[in-house]
Amino acid sequence: MENNGGTIAIIVALIGMIATIAAAIIGAKWGKDNVTVIAQIDGKNVVLNNEDVKDMAKENEQLNNEILEYKKEIEELKSQSEDLASQLGFATGELNNIPTIEYKNLGLSIDGEEKTIDKNKSSLLINGKKYYSKDFVENLLPSNKSAIEKDNILYVGKIIKEKSNLFDKQMIDMSGRDFLHIEDNVKDTYGNIHDKAVIFNYGDISVTHNANREYTKLKCVLAVLDEKSGGGIIQIESEQGILYTSEEILSTTEPVEIDIPINYASSITIRQISEGWTYNIVTDAVLYNED
């Protein structure tokens, strides 16, 4: 560095680094009126006057600022790239879980009679499971039944809104106690397993349960205990009188489902009428109210 009559001369080797010039200027009491930088380029001295140096310093500062901005943008793009990669991963997983769906325009024939239904997409196959349209299903039902969707349940026939197992209700009376039992997991002569059933072993015996005047209907199944012959008659009564009387129930009789009004009865009595050993059973006894 030379000082000639107030002029400061700075000699640097310029290796393409503007920062070197800026550092040299700062070391030479930056701010004086006459600052000259002599840069050696390819062995030759190149003179940069005060204004040239200031311009280069400004350009260097602007360049540094631009570099910082580019770095910020790169970081933002990197973050966005990671988010997009994550979203793409989720999307790929969801795409892998998309079910295979196949529609069919399926017609319907029952006992040789072709039914008039809307065939357009009446059958649907989703991942190997087959589904049918509501119109299709309704035509499968008997004329006195209908399918109604309510509260996420498809009701076929009757809508039962309040129900209870009769045999879970308080027992009021039992006659022929030694020949009558309430048991779980009972099998009938047709191989059906029932959760809970009353078994009538012998003679004229009965059991009475509290219905509490809360229900309008009683539904139950009449059958015979597995490997027994049967032979008795089942009668259902309330304080209002006899509500139902069956035919004779034998081991060869298919299980009979009955559904009778009980008109908010206070109590329900199930009675067996027989002169011998029968092993008749009454099961799936449901008290309920219809909509």
Coordinates of C-alpha atoms in Angstrom, one line a residue:
M1 CA 0.0 0.0 0.0
E2 CA 1.4 3.4 -1.0
N3 CA 0.4 7.0 0.1
N4 CA 1.3 9.6 -2.5
G5 CA 0.1 13.1 -1.6
G6 CA -3.2 12.0 -0.1
T7 CA -3.8 9.3 -2.6
I8 CA -3.9 5.8 -1.1
A9 CA -2.8 3.0 -3.5
I10 CA -3.6 -0.6 -2.8
I11 CA -1.9 -3.3 -4.8
V12 CA -3.7 -6.6 -4.7
A13 CA -3.5 -9.8 -6.7
L14 CA -7.0 -10.1 -8.3
I15 CA -8.0 -13.8 -8.3
G16 CA -11.5 -13.1 -9.3
M17 CA -12.5 -12.3 -5.7
I18 CA -14.1 -8.9 -5.2
A19 CA -14.2 -9.6 -1.5
T20 CA -10.3 -9.3 -1.5
I21 CA -10.6 -5.8 -3.0
A22 CA -13.2 -4.8 -0.4
A23 CA -11.1 -6.1 2.5
A24 CA -8.1 -4.2 1.2
I25 CA -10.1 -1.0 0.9
I26 CA -11.4 -1.3 4.4
G27 CA -7.9 -1.8 5.7
A28 CA -6.8 1.4 3.8
K29 CA -9.1 3.7 5.8
W30 CA -12.1 3.5 3.5
G31 CA -13.8 6.8 3.0
K32 CA -10.8 8.9 1.9
D33 CA -11.4 10.9 -1.3
N34 CA -8.6 9.4 -3.3
V35 CA -8.4 5.6 -3.1
T36 CA -6.8 3.7 -5.9
V37 CA -6.6 -0.1 -6.2
I38 CA -3.9 -1.5 -8.4
A39 CA -4.8 -5.1 -9.2
Q40 CA -2.4 -7.5 -10.8
I41 CA -4.1 -9.5 -13.5
D42 CA -2.0 -11.9 -15.7
G43 CA 1.2 -10.1 -14.5
K44 CA -0.1 -6.6 -15.4
N45 CA -1.2 -3.9 -13.1
V46 CA -4.7 -2.6 -13.6
V47 CA -5.6 0.6 -11.9
L48 CA -9.1 0.9 -10.3
N49 CA -10.0 4.4 -9.2
N50 CA -12.1 5.4 -6.2
E51 CA -15.4 5.3 -8.0
D52 CA -14.6 1.9 -9.6
V53 CA -13.9 0.4 -6.3
K54 CA -17.1 1.8 -4.7
D55 CA -19.1 0.5 -7.6
M56 CA -17.5 -2.9 -7.3
A57 CA -18.1 -2.9 -3.5
K58 CA -21.8 -2.1 -4.1
E59 CA -22.1 -4.8 -6.7
N60 CA -20.4 -7.2 -4.3
E61 CA -22.9 -6.3 -1.5
Q62 CA -25.8 -6.7 -3.9
L63 CA -24.5 -10.0 -5.1
N64 CA -24.2 -11.2 -1.5
N65 CA -27.8 -10.1 -0.8
E66 CA -29.0 -11.9 -3.9
I67 CA -27.1 -15.0 -2.8
L68 CA -28.8 -14.9 0.6
E69 CA -32.2 -14.5 -1.1
Y70 CA -31.4 -17.5 -3.4
K71 CA -30.5 -19.5 -0.4
K72 CA -33.8 -18.7 1.3
E73 CA -35.7 -19.6 -1.9
I74 CA -33.7 -22.9 -2.1
E75 CA -34.6 -23.7 1.5
E76 CA -38.3 -22.9 0.8
L77 CA -38.3 -25.1 -2.3
K78 CA -36.6 -27.9 -0.4
S79 CA -39.3 -27.7 2.3
Q80 CA -42.0 -27.7 -0.4
S81 CA -40.3 -30.6 -2.0
E82 CA -40.4 -32.6 1.2
D83 CA -44.1 -31.8 1.7
L84 CA -44.9 -32.8 -1.8
A85 CA -42.9 -36.1 -1.3
S86 CA -44.8 -36.8 1.9
Q87 CA -48.2 -36.0 0.2
L88 CA -47.2 -38.2 -2.8
G89 CA -46.4 -41.0 -0.3
F90 CA -49.9 -40.7 1.2
A91 CA -51.5 -40.5 -2.2
T92 CA -49.6 -43.6 -3.4
G93 CA -50.8 -45.5 -0.3
E94 CA -54.4 -44.4 -1.0
L95 CA -54.1 -45.4 -4.6
N96 CA -53.0 -48.8 -3.6
N97 CA -56.1 -49.1 -1.4
I98 CA -58.6 -48.1 -4.2
P99 CA -61.0 -51.0 -4.5
T100 CA -61.7 -52.8 -7.8
I101 CA -65.3 -52.1 -8.8
E102 CA -67.3 -53.9 -11.4
Y103 CA -71.0 -53.2 -12.4
K104 CA -73.4 -55.6 -14.0
N105 CA -76.8 -55.0 -15.5
L106 CA -78.4 -58.1 -13.9
G107 CA -82.0 -59.2 -14.5
L108 CA -84.1 -61.3 -12.1
S109 CA -86.3 -64.4 -12.6
I110 CA -88.1 -66.1 -9.7
D111 CA -89.6 -69.6 -10.4
G112 CA -89.5 -69.0 -14.1
E113 CA -91.1 -65.6 -13.9
E114 CA -89.0 -62.7 -15.0
K115 CA -89.4 -59.7 -12.7
T116 CA -89.6 -56.1 -13.9
I117 CA -86.7 -54.3 -12.3
D118 CA -84.2 -51.6 -13.2
K119 CA -81.3 -53.6 -14.6
N120 CA -79.0 -50.7 -14.9
K121 CA -76.0 -51.4 -12.5
S122 CA -78.3 -53.7 -10.5
S123 CA -75.3 -55.7 -9.3
L124 CA -72.0 -54.5 -8.0
L125 CA -68.8 -56.4 -7.3
I126 CA -66.3 -54.7 -4.9
N127 CA -63.1 -56.6 -4.1
G128 CA -64.8 -59.9 -4.8
K129 CA -67.9 -59.1 -2.7
K130 CA -71.2 -59.0 -4.6
Y131 CA -74.0 -56.4 -3.8
Y132 CA -77.4 -55.9 -5.3
S133 CA -79.6 -52.8 -5.8
K134 CA -82.5 -52.1 -3.4
D135 CA -84.9 -52.7 -6.3
F136 CA -83.4 -56.1 -6.8
V137 CA -83.6 -57.0 -3.2
E138 CA -87.2 -55.9 -2.8
N139 CA -88.2 -58.2 -5.7
L140 CA -86.7 -61.1 -3.8
L141 CA -89.1 -60.5 -0.9
P142 CA -92.6 -62.0 -0.6
S143 CA -95.4 -59.6 -1.6
N144 CA -96.4 -59.1 2.0
K145 CA -92.8 -58.0 3.1
S146 CA -90.8 -54.9 2.4
A147 CA -87.3 -53.6 3.0
I148 CA -87.0 -50.3 4.9
E149 CA -83.7 -48.6 5.8
K150 CA -83.8 -46.8 9.2
D151 CA -81.0 -45.8 11.7
N152 CA -78.4 -47.6 9.6
I153 CA -80.3 -50.9 9.6
L154 CA -82.2 -52.5 6.7
Y155 CA -85.4 -53.8 8.1
V156 CA -87.1 -56.6 6.1
G157 CA -90.7 -56.9 7.1
K158 CA -91.4 -55.4 10.5
I159 CA -89.5 -52.7 12.2
I160 CA -88.8 -53.7 15.8
K161 CA -87.9 -50.7 17.9
E162 CA -88.0 -52.1 21.5
K163 CA -87.3 -55.7 22.2
S164 CA -86.4 -58.0 25.1
N165 CA -86.0 -61.7 25.7
L166 CA -89.0 -63.0 27.6
F167 CA -86.8 -65.5 29.5
D168 CA -84.6 -62.7 30.8
K169 CA -87.6 -61.1 32.5
Q170 CA -88.6 -61.9 36.1
M171 CA -90.1 -65.4 36.5
I172 CA -93.4 -65.1 38.4
D173 CA -94.5 -68.7 38.6
M174 CA -93.5 -72.2 37.5
S175 CA -95.6 -75.4 37.7
G176 CA -94.1 -78.9 37.4
R177 CA -90.7 -77.5 38.5
D178 CA -89.0 -80.9 38.3
F179 CA -90.0 -81.3 34.7
L180 CA -89.2 -77.8 33.3
H181 CA -85.8 -76.2 32.7
I182 CA -84.5 -73.0 31.2
E183 CA -81.1 -73.8 29.5
D184 CA -78.6 -72.1 27.2
N185 CA -77.2 -73.4 24.0
V186 CA -80.0 -75.9 23.3
K187 CA -80.1 -77.9 20.1
D188 CA -83.3 -78.9 18.4
T189 CA -84.0 -82.0 16.2
Y190 CA -83.1 -80.1 13.1
G191 CA -79.6 -79.2 14.4
N192 CA -80.3 -75.5 15.2
I193 CA -78.5 -74.1 18.3
H194 CA -80.6 -71.7 20.4
D195 CA -79.0 -69.3 23.0
K196 CA -81.8 -69.8 25.6
A197 CA -84.8 -72.1 25.7
V198 CA -87.5 -73.5 28.0
I199 CA -87.5 -77.3 27.9
F200 CA -90.8 -78.9 28.8
N201 CA -90.0 -82.5 29.8
Y202 CA -93.3 -84.1 30.9
G203 CA -97.0 -83.6 31.4
D204 CA -99.1 -80.4 31.9
I205 CA -96.6 -77.8 33.1
S206 CA -96.1 -74.0 32.7
V207 CA -93.9 -71.0 33.3
T208 CA -95.0 -67.4 33.7
H209 CA -92.8 -64.3 33.2
N210 CA -93.4 -60.6 33.8
A211 CA -94.1 -58.6 30.6
N212 CA -94.7 -55.4 32.6
R213 CA -97.3 -54.0 30.1
E214 CA -94.5 -52.7 27.9
Y215 CA -94.9 -54.7 24.7
T216 CA -97.5 -55.3 22.0
K217 CA -96.0 -58.5 20.3
L218 CA -94.4 -61.8 21.2
K219 CA -92.3 -63.8 18.7
C220 CA -90.9 -67.2 19.5
V221 CA -89.9 -70.6 18.0
L222 CA -91.5 -74.0 19.0
A223 CA -89.4 -77.1 18.4
V224 CA -88.3 -80.4 20.0
L225 CA -85.1 -81.1 21.9
D226 CA -82.5 -83.0 19.9
E227 CA -82.8 -86.8 19.9
K228 CA -86.3 -86.7 21.5
S229 CA -89.6 -87.6 20.1
G230 CA -91.8 -84.6 21.2
G231 CA -95.6 -84.9 21.1
G232 CA -97.1 -82.1 23.2
I233 CA -99.1 -78.9 22.5
I234 CA -97.8 -75.5 23.4
Q235 CA -100.3 -72.8 24.6
I236 CA -99.5 -69.2 25.3
E237 CA -101.6 -67.2 27.7
S238 CA -101.8 -63.8 29.4
E239 CA -104.1 -62.4 32.1
Q240 CA -106.4 -61.5 29.2
G241 CA -106.8 -65.2 28.3
I242 CA -105.4 -67.8 25.7
L243 CA -103.4 -66.0 23.0
Y244 CA -102.2 -69.0 21.0
T245 CA -102.5 -72.8 20.8
S246 CA -100.2 -74.9 18.6
E247 CA -100.7 -78.2 16.8
E248 CA -99.0 -81.2 18.2
I249 CA -95.2 -80.7 18.0
L250 CA -93.2 -83.8 17.0
S251 CA -89.5 -84.4 16.4
T252 CA -90.3 -84.4 12.7
T253 CA -92.0 -81.1 12.9
E254 CA -89.9 -78.3 11.5
P255 CA -89.3 -75.5 14.1
V256 CA -92.3 -73.3 14.0
E257 CA -92.0 -69.5 14.4
I258 CA -95.0 -67.8 15.8
D259 CA -95.7 -64.0 16.0
I260 CA -98.7 -63.0 18.1
P261 CA -100.2 -59.8 19.6
I262 CA -100.1 -59.6 23.4
N263 CA -101.7 -56.1 23.8
Y264 CA -99.4 -54.8 26.5
A265 CA -100.0 -57.9 28.7
S266 CA -98.9 -57.8 32.3
S267 CA -97.6 -61.4 32.2
I268 CA -97.0 -64.2 29.7
T269 CA -97.6 -67.9 30.5
I270 CA -96.2 -70.6 28.3
R271 CA -97.9 -73.9 28.9
Q272 CA -97.3 -77.5 27.7
I273 CA -100.4 -79.7 27.4
S274 CA -99.3 -83.4 27.3
E275 CA -99.9 -86.8 28.8
G276 CA -96.3 -88.1 28.7
W277 CA -92.6 -87.3 28.0
T278 CA -92.2 -84.8 25.2
Y279 CA -89.1 -82.5 25.5
N280 CA -90.8 -79.7 23.6
I281 CA -88.8 -76.5 23.6
V282 CA -89.8 -72.8 23.3
T283 CA -86.9 -70.6 22.3
D284 CA -86.0 -67.2 20.8
A285 CA -88.8 -65.6 22.7
V286 CA -88.8 -61.9 22.0
L287 CA -91.1 -59.3 23.4
Y288 CA -91.2 -56.2 21.1
N289 CA -93.0 -53.2 19.8
E290 CA -93.5 -52.4 16.1
D291 CA -93.2 -49.0 14.5

